[in-house]
Coordinates of C-alpha atoms in Angstrom, one line a residue:
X172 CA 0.0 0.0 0.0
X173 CA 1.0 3.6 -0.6
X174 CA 2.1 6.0 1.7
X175 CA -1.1 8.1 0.2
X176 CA -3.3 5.2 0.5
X177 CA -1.9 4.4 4.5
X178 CA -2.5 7.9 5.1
X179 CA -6.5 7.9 3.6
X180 CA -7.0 4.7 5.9
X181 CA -5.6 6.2 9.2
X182 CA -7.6 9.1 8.3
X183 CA -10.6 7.4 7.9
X184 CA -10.2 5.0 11.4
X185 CA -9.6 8.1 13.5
X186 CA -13.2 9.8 11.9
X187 CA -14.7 6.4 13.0
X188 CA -13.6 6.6 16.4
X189 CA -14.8 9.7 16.9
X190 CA -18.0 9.1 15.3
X191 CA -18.5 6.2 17.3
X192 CA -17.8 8.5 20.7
X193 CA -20.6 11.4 19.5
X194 CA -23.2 8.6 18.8
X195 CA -26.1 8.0 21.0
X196 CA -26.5 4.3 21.3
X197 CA -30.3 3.3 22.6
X198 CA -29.7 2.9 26.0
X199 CA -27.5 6.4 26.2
X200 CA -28.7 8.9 28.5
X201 CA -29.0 12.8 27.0
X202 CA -25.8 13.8 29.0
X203 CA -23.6 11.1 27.2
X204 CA -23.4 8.5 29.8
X205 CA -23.8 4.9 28.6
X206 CA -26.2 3.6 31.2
X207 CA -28.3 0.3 31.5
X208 CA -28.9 0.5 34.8
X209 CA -30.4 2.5 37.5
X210 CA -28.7 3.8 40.8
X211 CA -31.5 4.4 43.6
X212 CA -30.3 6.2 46.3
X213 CA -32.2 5.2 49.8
X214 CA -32.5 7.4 53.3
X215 CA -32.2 4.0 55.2
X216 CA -30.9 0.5 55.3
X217 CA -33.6 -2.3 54.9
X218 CA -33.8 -4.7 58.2
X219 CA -35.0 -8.0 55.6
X220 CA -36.3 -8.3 52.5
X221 CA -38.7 -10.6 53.6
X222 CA -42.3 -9.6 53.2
X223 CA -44.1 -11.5 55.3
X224 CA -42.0 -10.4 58.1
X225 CA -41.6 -6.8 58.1
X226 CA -43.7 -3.6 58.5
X227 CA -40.5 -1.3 56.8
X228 CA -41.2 1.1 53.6
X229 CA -37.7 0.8 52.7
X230 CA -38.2 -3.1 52.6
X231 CA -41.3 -2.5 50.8
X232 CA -40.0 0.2 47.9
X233 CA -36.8 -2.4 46.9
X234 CA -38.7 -5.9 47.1
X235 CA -41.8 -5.2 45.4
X236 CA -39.5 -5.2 42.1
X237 CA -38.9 -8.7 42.9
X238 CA -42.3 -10.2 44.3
X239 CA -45.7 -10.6 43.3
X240 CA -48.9 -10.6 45.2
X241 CA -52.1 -12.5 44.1
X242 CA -53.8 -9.0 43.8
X243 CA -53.1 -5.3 44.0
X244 CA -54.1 -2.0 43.6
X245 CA -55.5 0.1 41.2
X246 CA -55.0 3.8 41.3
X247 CA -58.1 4.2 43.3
X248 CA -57.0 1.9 45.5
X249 CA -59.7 -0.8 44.6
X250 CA -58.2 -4.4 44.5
X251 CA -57.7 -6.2 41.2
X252 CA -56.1 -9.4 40.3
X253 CA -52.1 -9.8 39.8
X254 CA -50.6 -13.4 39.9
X255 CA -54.9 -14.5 40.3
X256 CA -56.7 -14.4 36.4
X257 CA -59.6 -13.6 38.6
X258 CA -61.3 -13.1 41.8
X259 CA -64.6 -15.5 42.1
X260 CA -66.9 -14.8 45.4
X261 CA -69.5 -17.7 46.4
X262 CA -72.9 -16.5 46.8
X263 CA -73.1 -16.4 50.5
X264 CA -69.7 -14.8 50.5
X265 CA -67.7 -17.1 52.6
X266 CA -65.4 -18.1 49.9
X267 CA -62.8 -17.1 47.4
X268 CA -61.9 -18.5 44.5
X269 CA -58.3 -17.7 42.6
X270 CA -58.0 -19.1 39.7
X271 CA -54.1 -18.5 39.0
X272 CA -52.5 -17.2 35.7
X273 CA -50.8 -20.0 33.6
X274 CA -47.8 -17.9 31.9
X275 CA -46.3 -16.9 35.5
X276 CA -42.7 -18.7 36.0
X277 CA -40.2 -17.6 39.6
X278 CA -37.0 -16.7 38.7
X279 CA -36.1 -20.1 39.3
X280 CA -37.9 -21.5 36.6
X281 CA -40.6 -22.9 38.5
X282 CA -43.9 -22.5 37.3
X283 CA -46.6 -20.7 39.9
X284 CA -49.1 -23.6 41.2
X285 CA -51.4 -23.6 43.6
X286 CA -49.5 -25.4 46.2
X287 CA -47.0 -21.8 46.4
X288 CA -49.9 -19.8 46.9
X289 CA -51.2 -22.0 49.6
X290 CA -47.9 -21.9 51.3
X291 CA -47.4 -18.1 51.0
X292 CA -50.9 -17.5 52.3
X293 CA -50.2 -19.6 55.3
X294 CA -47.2 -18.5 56.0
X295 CA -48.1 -14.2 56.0
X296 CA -50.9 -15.0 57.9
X297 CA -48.8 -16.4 60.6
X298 CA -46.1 -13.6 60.7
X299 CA -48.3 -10.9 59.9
X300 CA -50.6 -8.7 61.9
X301 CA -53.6 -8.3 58.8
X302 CA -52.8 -12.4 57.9
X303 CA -53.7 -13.2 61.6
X304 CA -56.7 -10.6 62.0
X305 CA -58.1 -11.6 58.4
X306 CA -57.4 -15.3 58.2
X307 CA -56.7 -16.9 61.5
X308 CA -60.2 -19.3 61.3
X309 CA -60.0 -19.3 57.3
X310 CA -59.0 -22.2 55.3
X311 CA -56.9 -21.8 52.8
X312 CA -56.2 -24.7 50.1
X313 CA -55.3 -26.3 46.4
X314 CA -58.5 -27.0 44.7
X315 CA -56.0 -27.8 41.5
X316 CA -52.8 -27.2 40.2
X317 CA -54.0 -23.4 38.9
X318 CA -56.6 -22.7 41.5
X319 CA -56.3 -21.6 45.0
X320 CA -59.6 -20.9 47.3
X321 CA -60.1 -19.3 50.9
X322 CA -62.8 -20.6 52.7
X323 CA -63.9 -18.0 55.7
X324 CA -66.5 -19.0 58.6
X325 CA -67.8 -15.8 57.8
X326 CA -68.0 -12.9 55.0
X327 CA -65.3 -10.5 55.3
X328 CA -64.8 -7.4 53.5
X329 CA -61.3 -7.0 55.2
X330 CA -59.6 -10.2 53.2
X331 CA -58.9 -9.0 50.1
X332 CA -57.4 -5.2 51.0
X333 CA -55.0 -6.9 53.4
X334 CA -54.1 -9.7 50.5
X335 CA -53.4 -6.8 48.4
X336 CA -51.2 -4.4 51.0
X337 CA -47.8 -3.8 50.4
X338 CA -46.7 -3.7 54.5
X339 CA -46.2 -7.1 55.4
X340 CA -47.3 -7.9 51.8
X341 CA -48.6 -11.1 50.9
X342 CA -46.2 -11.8 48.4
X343 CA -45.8 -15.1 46.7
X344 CA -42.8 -17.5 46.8
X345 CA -41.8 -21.3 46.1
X346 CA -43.3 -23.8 48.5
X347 CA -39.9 -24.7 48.5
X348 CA -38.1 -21.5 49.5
X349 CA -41.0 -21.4 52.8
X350 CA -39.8 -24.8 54.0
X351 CA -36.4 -24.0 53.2
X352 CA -37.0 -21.0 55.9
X353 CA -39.2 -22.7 58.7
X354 CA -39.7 -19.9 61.4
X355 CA -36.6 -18.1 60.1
X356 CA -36.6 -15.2 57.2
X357 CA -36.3 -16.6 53.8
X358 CA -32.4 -16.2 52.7
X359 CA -33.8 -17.1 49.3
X360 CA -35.3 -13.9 47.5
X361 CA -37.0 -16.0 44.9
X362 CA -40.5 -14.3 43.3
X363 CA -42.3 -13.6 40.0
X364 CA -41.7 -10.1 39.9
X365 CA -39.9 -7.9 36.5
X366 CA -36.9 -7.9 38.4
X367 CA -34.8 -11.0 40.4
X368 CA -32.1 -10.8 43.2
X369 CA -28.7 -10.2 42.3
X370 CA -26.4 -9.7 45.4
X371 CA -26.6 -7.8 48.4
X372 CA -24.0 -6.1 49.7
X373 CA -24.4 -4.9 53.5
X374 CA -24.3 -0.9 53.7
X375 CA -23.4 -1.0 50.1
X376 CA -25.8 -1.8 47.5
X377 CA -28.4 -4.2 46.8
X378 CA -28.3 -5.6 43.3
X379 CA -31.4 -6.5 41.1
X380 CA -31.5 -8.0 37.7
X381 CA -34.2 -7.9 35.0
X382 CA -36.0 -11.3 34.7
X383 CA -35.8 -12.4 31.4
X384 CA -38.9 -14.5 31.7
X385 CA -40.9 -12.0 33.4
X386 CA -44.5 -12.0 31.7
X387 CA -45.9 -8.3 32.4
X388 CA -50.0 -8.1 32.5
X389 CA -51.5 -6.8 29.2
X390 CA -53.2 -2.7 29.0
X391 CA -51.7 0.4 30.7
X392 CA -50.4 0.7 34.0
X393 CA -52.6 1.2 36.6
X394 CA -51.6 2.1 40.1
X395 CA -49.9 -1.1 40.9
X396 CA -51.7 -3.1 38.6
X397 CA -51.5 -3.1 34.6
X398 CA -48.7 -3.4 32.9
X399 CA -45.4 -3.3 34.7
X400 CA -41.7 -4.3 33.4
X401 CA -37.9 -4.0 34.1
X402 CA -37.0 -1.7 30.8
X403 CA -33.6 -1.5 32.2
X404 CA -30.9 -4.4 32.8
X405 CA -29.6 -3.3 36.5
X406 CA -31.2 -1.9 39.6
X407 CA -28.8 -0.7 42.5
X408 CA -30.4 0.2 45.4
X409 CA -27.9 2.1 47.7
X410 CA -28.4 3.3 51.2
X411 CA -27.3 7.0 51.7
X412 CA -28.4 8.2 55.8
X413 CA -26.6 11.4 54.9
X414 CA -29.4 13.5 53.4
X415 CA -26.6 16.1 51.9
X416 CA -25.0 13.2 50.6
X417 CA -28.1 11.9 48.4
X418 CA -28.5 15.6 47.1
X419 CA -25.0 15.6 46.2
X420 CA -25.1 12.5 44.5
X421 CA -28.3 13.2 42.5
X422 CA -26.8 16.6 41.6
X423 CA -23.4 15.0 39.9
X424 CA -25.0 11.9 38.7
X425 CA -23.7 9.5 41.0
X426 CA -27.2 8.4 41.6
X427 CA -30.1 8.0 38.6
X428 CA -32.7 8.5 41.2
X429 CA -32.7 9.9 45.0
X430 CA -35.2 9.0 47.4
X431 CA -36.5 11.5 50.8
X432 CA -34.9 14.5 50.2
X433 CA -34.5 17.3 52.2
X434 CA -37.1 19.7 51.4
X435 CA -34.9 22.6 52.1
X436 CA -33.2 21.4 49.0
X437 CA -36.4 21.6 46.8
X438 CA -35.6 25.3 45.8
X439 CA -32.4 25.1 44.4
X440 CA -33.2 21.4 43.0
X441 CA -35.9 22.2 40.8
X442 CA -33.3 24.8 39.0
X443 CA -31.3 22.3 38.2
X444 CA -31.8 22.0 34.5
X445 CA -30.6 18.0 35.0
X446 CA -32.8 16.7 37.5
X447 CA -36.8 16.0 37.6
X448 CA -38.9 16.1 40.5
X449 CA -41.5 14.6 42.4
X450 CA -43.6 15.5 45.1
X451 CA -45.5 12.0 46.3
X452 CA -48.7 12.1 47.4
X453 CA -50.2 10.6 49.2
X454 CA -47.1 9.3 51.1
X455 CA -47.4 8.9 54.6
X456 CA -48.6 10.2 58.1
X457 CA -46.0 11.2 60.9
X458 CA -47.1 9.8 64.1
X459 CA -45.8 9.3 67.6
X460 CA -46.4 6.2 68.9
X461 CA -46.9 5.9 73.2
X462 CA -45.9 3.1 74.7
X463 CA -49.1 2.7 76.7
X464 CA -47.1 -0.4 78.8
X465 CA -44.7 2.3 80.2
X466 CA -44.9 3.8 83.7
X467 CA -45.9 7.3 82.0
X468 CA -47.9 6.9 79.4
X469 CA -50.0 4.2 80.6
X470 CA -52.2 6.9 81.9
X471 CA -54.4 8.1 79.3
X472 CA -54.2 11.3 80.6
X473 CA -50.9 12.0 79.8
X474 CA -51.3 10.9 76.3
X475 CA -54.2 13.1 76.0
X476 CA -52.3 15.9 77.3
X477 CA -49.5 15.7 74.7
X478 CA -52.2 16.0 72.0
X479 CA -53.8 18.9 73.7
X480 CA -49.9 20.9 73.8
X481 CA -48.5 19.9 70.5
X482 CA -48.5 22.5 67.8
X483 CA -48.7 20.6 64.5
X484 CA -48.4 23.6 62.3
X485 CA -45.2 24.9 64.3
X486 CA -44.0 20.6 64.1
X487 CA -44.6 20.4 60.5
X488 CA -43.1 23.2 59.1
X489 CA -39.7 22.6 61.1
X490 CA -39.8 18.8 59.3
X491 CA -40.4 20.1 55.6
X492 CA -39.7 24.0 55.9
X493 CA -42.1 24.3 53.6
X494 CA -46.6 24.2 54.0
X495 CA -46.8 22.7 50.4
X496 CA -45.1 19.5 51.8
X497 CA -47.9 18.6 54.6
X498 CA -51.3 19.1 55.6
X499 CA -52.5 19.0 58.9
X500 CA -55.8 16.3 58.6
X501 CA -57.4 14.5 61.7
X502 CA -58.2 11.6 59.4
X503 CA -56.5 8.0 59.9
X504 CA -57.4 7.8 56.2
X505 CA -56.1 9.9 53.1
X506 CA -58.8 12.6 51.3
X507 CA -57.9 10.0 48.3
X508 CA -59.6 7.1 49.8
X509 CA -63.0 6.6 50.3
X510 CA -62.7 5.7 53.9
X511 CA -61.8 9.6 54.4
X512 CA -63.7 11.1 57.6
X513 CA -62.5 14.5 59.6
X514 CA -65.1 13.1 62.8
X515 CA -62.8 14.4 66.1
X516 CA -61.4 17.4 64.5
X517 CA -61.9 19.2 67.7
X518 CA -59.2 16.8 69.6
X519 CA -57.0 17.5 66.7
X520 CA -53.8 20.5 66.8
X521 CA -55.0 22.1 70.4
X522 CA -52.4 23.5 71.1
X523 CA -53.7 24.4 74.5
X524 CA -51.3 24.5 77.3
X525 CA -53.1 25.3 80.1
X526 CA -55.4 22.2 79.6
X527 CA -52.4 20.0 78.8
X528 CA -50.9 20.9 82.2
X529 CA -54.7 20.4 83.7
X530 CA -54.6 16.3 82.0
X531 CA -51.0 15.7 83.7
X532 CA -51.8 17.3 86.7
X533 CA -55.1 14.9 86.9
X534 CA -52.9 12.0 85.6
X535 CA -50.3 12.7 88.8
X536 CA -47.4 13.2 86.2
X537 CA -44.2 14.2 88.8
X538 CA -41.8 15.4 86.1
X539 CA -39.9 12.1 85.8
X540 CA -38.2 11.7 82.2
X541 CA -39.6 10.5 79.6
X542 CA -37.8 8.6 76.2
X543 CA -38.3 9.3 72.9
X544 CA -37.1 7.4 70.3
X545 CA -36.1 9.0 67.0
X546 CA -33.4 8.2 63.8
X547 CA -31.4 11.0 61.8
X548 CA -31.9 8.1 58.9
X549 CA -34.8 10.3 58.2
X550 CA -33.9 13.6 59.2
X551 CA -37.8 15.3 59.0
X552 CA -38.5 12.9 62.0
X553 CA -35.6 14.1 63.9
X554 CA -36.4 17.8 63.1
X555 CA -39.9 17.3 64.1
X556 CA -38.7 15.3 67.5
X557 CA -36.6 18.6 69.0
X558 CA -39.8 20.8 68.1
X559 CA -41.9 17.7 70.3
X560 CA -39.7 18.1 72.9
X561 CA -39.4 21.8 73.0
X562 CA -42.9 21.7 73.2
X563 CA -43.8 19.4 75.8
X564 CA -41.1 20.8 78.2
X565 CA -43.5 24.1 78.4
X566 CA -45.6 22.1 80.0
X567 CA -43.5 20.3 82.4
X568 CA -42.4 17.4 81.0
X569 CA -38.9 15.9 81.0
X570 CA -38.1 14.4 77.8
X571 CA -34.7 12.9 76.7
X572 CA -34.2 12.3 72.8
X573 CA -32.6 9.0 72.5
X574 CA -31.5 8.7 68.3
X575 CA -30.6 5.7 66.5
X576 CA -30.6 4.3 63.1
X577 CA -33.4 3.1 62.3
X578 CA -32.9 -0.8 62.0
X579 CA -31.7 -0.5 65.6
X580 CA -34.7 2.2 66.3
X581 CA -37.3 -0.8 65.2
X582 CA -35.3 -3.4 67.1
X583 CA -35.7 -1.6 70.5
X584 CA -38.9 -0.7 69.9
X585 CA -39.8 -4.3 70.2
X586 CA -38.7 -3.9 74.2
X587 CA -41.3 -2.5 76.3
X588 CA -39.2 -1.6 78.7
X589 CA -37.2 0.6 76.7
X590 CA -38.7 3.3 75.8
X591 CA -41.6 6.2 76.2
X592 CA -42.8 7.6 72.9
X593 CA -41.3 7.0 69.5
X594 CA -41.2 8.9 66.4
X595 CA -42.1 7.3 63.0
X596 CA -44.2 7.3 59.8
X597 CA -46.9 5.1 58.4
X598 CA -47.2 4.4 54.5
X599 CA -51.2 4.2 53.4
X600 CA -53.4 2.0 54.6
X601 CA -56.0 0.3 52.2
X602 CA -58.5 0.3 54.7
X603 CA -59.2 1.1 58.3
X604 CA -58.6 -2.6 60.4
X605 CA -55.0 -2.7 58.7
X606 CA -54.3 0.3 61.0
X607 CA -50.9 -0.9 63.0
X608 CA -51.8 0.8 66.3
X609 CA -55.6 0.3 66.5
X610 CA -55.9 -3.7 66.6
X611 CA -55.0 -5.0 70.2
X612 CA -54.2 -8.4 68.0
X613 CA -51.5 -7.1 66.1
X614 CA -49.1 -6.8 69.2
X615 CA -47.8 -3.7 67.4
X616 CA -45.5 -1.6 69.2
X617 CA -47.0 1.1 71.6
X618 CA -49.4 -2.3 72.8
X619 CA -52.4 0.0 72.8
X620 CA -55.8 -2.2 73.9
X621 CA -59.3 -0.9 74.0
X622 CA -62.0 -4.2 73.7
X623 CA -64.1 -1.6 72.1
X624 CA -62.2 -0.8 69.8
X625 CA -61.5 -4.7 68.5
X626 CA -65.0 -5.1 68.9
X627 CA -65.7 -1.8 66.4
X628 CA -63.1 -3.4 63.8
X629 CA -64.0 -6.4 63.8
X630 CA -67.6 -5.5 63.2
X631 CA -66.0 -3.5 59.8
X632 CA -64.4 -6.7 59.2
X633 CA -67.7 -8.3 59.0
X634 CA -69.4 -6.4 56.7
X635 CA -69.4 -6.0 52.7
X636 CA -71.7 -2.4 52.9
X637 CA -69.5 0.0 52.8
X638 CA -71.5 2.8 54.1
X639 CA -72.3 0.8 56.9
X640 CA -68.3 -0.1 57.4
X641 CA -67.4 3.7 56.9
X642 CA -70.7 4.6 59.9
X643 CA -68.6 2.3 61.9
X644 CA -65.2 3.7 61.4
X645 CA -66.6 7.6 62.6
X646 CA -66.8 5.5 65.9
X647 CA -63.4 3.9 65.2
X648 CA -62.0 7.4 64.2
X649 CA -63.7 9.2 67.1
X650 CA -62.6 6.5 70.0
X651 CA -59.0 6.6 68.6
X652 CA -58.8 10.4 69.4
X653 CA -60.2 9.6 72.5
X654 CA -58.0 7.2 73.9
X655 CA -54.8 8.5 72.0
X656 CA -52.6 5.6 71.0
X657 CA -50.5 7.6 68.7
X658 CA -50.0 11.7 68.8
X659 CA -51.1 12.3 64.9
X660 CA -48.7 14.9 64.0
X661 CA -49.8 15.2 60.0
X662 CA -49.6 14.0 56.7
X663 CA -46.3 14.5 54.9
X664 CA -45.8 14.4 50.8
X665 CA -42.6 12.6 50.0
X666 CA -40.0 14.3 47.6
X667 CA -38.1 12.4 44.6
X668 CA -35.6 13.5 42.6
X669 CA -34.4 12.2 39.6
X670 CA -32.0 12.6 36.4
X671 CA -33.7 14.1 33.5
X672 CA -32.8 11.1 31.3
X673 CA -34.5 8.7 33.6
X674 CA -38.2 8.6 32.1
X675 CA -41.1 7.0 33.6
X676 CA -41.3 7.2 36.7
X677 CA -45.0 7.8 38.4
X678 CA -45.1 7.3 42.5
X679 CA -47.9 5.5 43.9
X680 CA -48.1 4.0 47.5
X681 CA -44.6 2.7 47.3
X682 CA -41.4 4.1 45.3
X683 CA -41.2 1.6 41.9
X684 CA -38.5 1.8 39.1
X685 CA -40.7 -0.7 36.9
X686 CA -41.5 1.1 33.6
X687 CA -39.0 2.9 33.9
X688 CA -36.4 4.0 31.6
X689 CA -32.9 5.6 30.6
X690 CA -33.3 7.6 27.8

């Protein structure tokens, strides 16, 4: 070749090379980064990723990629089949009838039968507090291979809203996988779900792949329902406490998507020409639990007098800095559900001092300190915690903040013994009995127990009218303010930031990264 024709050829491999590096290949991202993958930052750590055994968002928003329920949500909140082809109720309403889909597969290769579904069911419904309430006289069995029935003693219209919940979800696994576990979490993360377990390492990441066999539901998404699909290879799901550290690493595109940030931040974030936002709502209530078997708070008095001195308005504006991220609402439902009711407003945001101080002095309250729990995992808890205590110190009470993170936060909450009042957040309820803190039988933390109350729940429970159920629940609603298992302090939208080039994305109940793209 001639030195003409050796000089045309290097010529013509250096244009292709940097053709090649200005092209935008399918899965590039608008800011030139090659990207199959997504990089979810997290506020906290997950305690398990098993279901059945845990109340946890964070649990909830990483293995709901990976597992499948027998039905969901719509985006009205009305349950629909998922892994069932249908839902079949017997005239006299005592049983259920799921005939299963047939192109369903784990990520094992095993096809869905029956016989999984029968396991799963049993198993939830002995770890979890709406299995036990909704199913604890129920059968639940294999009429074939593709068809799994509950058989109640009685018609409940509570059954199918807790099948469908995503806290404590009643997801469904491998017969195999449940024996495998016996009383012990499942160490194998095996569902049906668009996505399947990849690795998990501990204060790292946790690593899911897209399931190539995944068979998505036909039509459009629909709340949790419809359509849904991994359109990306990779999901990392990293735990960031720091909150500055998650807005750093959303700003430089160290993370695709950042979940809970600050809301101080939203200002200056929404001006960032690279970055989309999202403010979630419905998201969840701020509550603080008492622990009604403690020396203090046993009294109801003194629970009712920290309702009567708390200032919600001054509480919620020092957790978001901002009145577009909360409203103040008396309701233990959302204005989105049906089940909405304001009855008890009156009890609701006092802020009255001197009757405050009237309830301890009743109670016999001697100034002796008083714990409350609280993480920095998720720093609008421990912003609203100092205002709390501010607050109840003007009328006379002694109250020590004691912080953790929060896996160690919801370990010694379990202890009776050690601690007062504790500060935390409750996702959306489907309806009213699935409340944590209202059911005596869950043996939730905080132990609250009115037989009036079980009795008023359970009567929901046994009712398909709904306008009779939601007649009930003013009573359940109303009682609850009475009796003050929790200090309501509001309902808080969540905020989600993201890189422009991630497309997709649409919050409901939980965080999800199905349908979701890199573009």
């Amino acid at each position: 070749m001639s030195k003409r024709n050796w000089c045309i050829v290097l010529i013509a491999i250096v244009m292709l090379v940097f053709l090649a590096g200005c092209s935008t290949s399918s899965s590039g991202t608008s800011d030139g980064k090659e990207k199959n993958e997504l990089r979810v930052a997290l506020s906290a750590n997950p305690p398990t990723l098993d279901l059945h055994r845990t109340t946890a968002s964070v649990s909830q928003q990483i293995a709901f990629h990976m597992f499948e329920s027998l039905v969901t949500l719509d985006k009205d909140y009305k349950v629909v089949p998922m892994l069932a082809e249908k839902i079949e109720i017997s005239p006299d309403e005592k049983t259920i009838t799921f005939p299963l889909r047939k192109d369903v597969t784990f990520h094992n290769g095993k096809v869905l039968n029956a016989e999984d579904v029968v396991a799963s069911i049993n198993r939830w419904r002995k770890f979890s507090s709406a299995g036990r309430s909704t199913l604890s006289q129920a059968m639940v069995s294999a009429k074939d291979e593709h068809t799994a029935v509950i058989t109640l003693p009685q018609p409940s219209s509570a059954v199918l809203p807790a099948l469908a919940n995503t806290s404590q979800g009643c997801v469904i696994m491998p017969k195999e996988v449940i024996e495998e576990a016996g009383d012990n979490n499942v160490t194998q993360y095996v569902g049906t779900g668009p996505f399947q377990f990849g690795e998990w390492k501990q204060d790292q990441y946790i690593h899911l792949k897209k399931f190539a066999n995944y068979k998505p539901l036909p039509g459009e998404p629909n709340g949790m329902a419809g359509k849904h699909e991994a359109l990306v290879d990779d999901l990392y799901f990293i735990p960031v406490a720091d909150a500055a550290t998650r807005v750093a690493g959303i700003q430089s595109g160290e993370y695709d998507v950042a979940d809970d940030i600050p809301y101080d931040n939203y200002d200056i974030l929404k001006n960032d020409s690279n970055l989309v936002l999202t403010v979630a709502k419905p998201f969840c209530e701020n509550i603080i639990i008492f622990n009604t078997k403690s020396e203090v708070f046993s009294n109801v008095k003194v629970r009712q007098a920290v309702n009567a001195a708390l200032d919600l308005d001054a509480i919620m504006k020092a957790a978001t800095g901002n009145p577009d991220f909360y409203e103040i609402d008396p309701g233990l439902m959302f204005k989105e559900q049906a089940w909405y009711v304001d009855i008890g407003k009156d009890k609701y945001n006092q802020k009255n001092l001197a009757l405050a101080k009237k309830l301890l002095d009743e109670a016999g309250y001697n100034g002796q300190p008083v714990k409350l729990q609280v993480t920095r995992d998720y720093e609008y808890l421990y912003k609203s915690a100092v205002v709390v205590k501010d607050q109840l110190e003007k009328i006379g009470m002694k109250v020590d903040l004691e912080v953790y993170d929060w896996p160690t936060l919801l370990s010694k909450r379990k202890d009776e013994k050690a601690w007062d009042m504790s500060m935390t957040f409750l996702t959306i309820f489907v309806e009213p009995t699935q409340t944590l803190y209202l059911d005596s039988r869950f043996n939730w933390g905080g132990w609250y127990h009115n037989p009036e109350m079980d009795k008023l729940l359970d009567e929901i429970r046994a009712t398909n009218d709904f306008d009779k159920a939601k007649k009930i629940f003013e009573q359940v609603q109303s009682l609850s303010l009475d009796d003050a298992p929790i200090a309501k302090l509001g309902n808080m939208h969540g905020l989600i930031a993201q890189r422009k080039y991630v497309k997709g994305f649409h919050f409901f109940k939980i965080l999800s990264l199905t349908n979701v793209s890199v573009k």
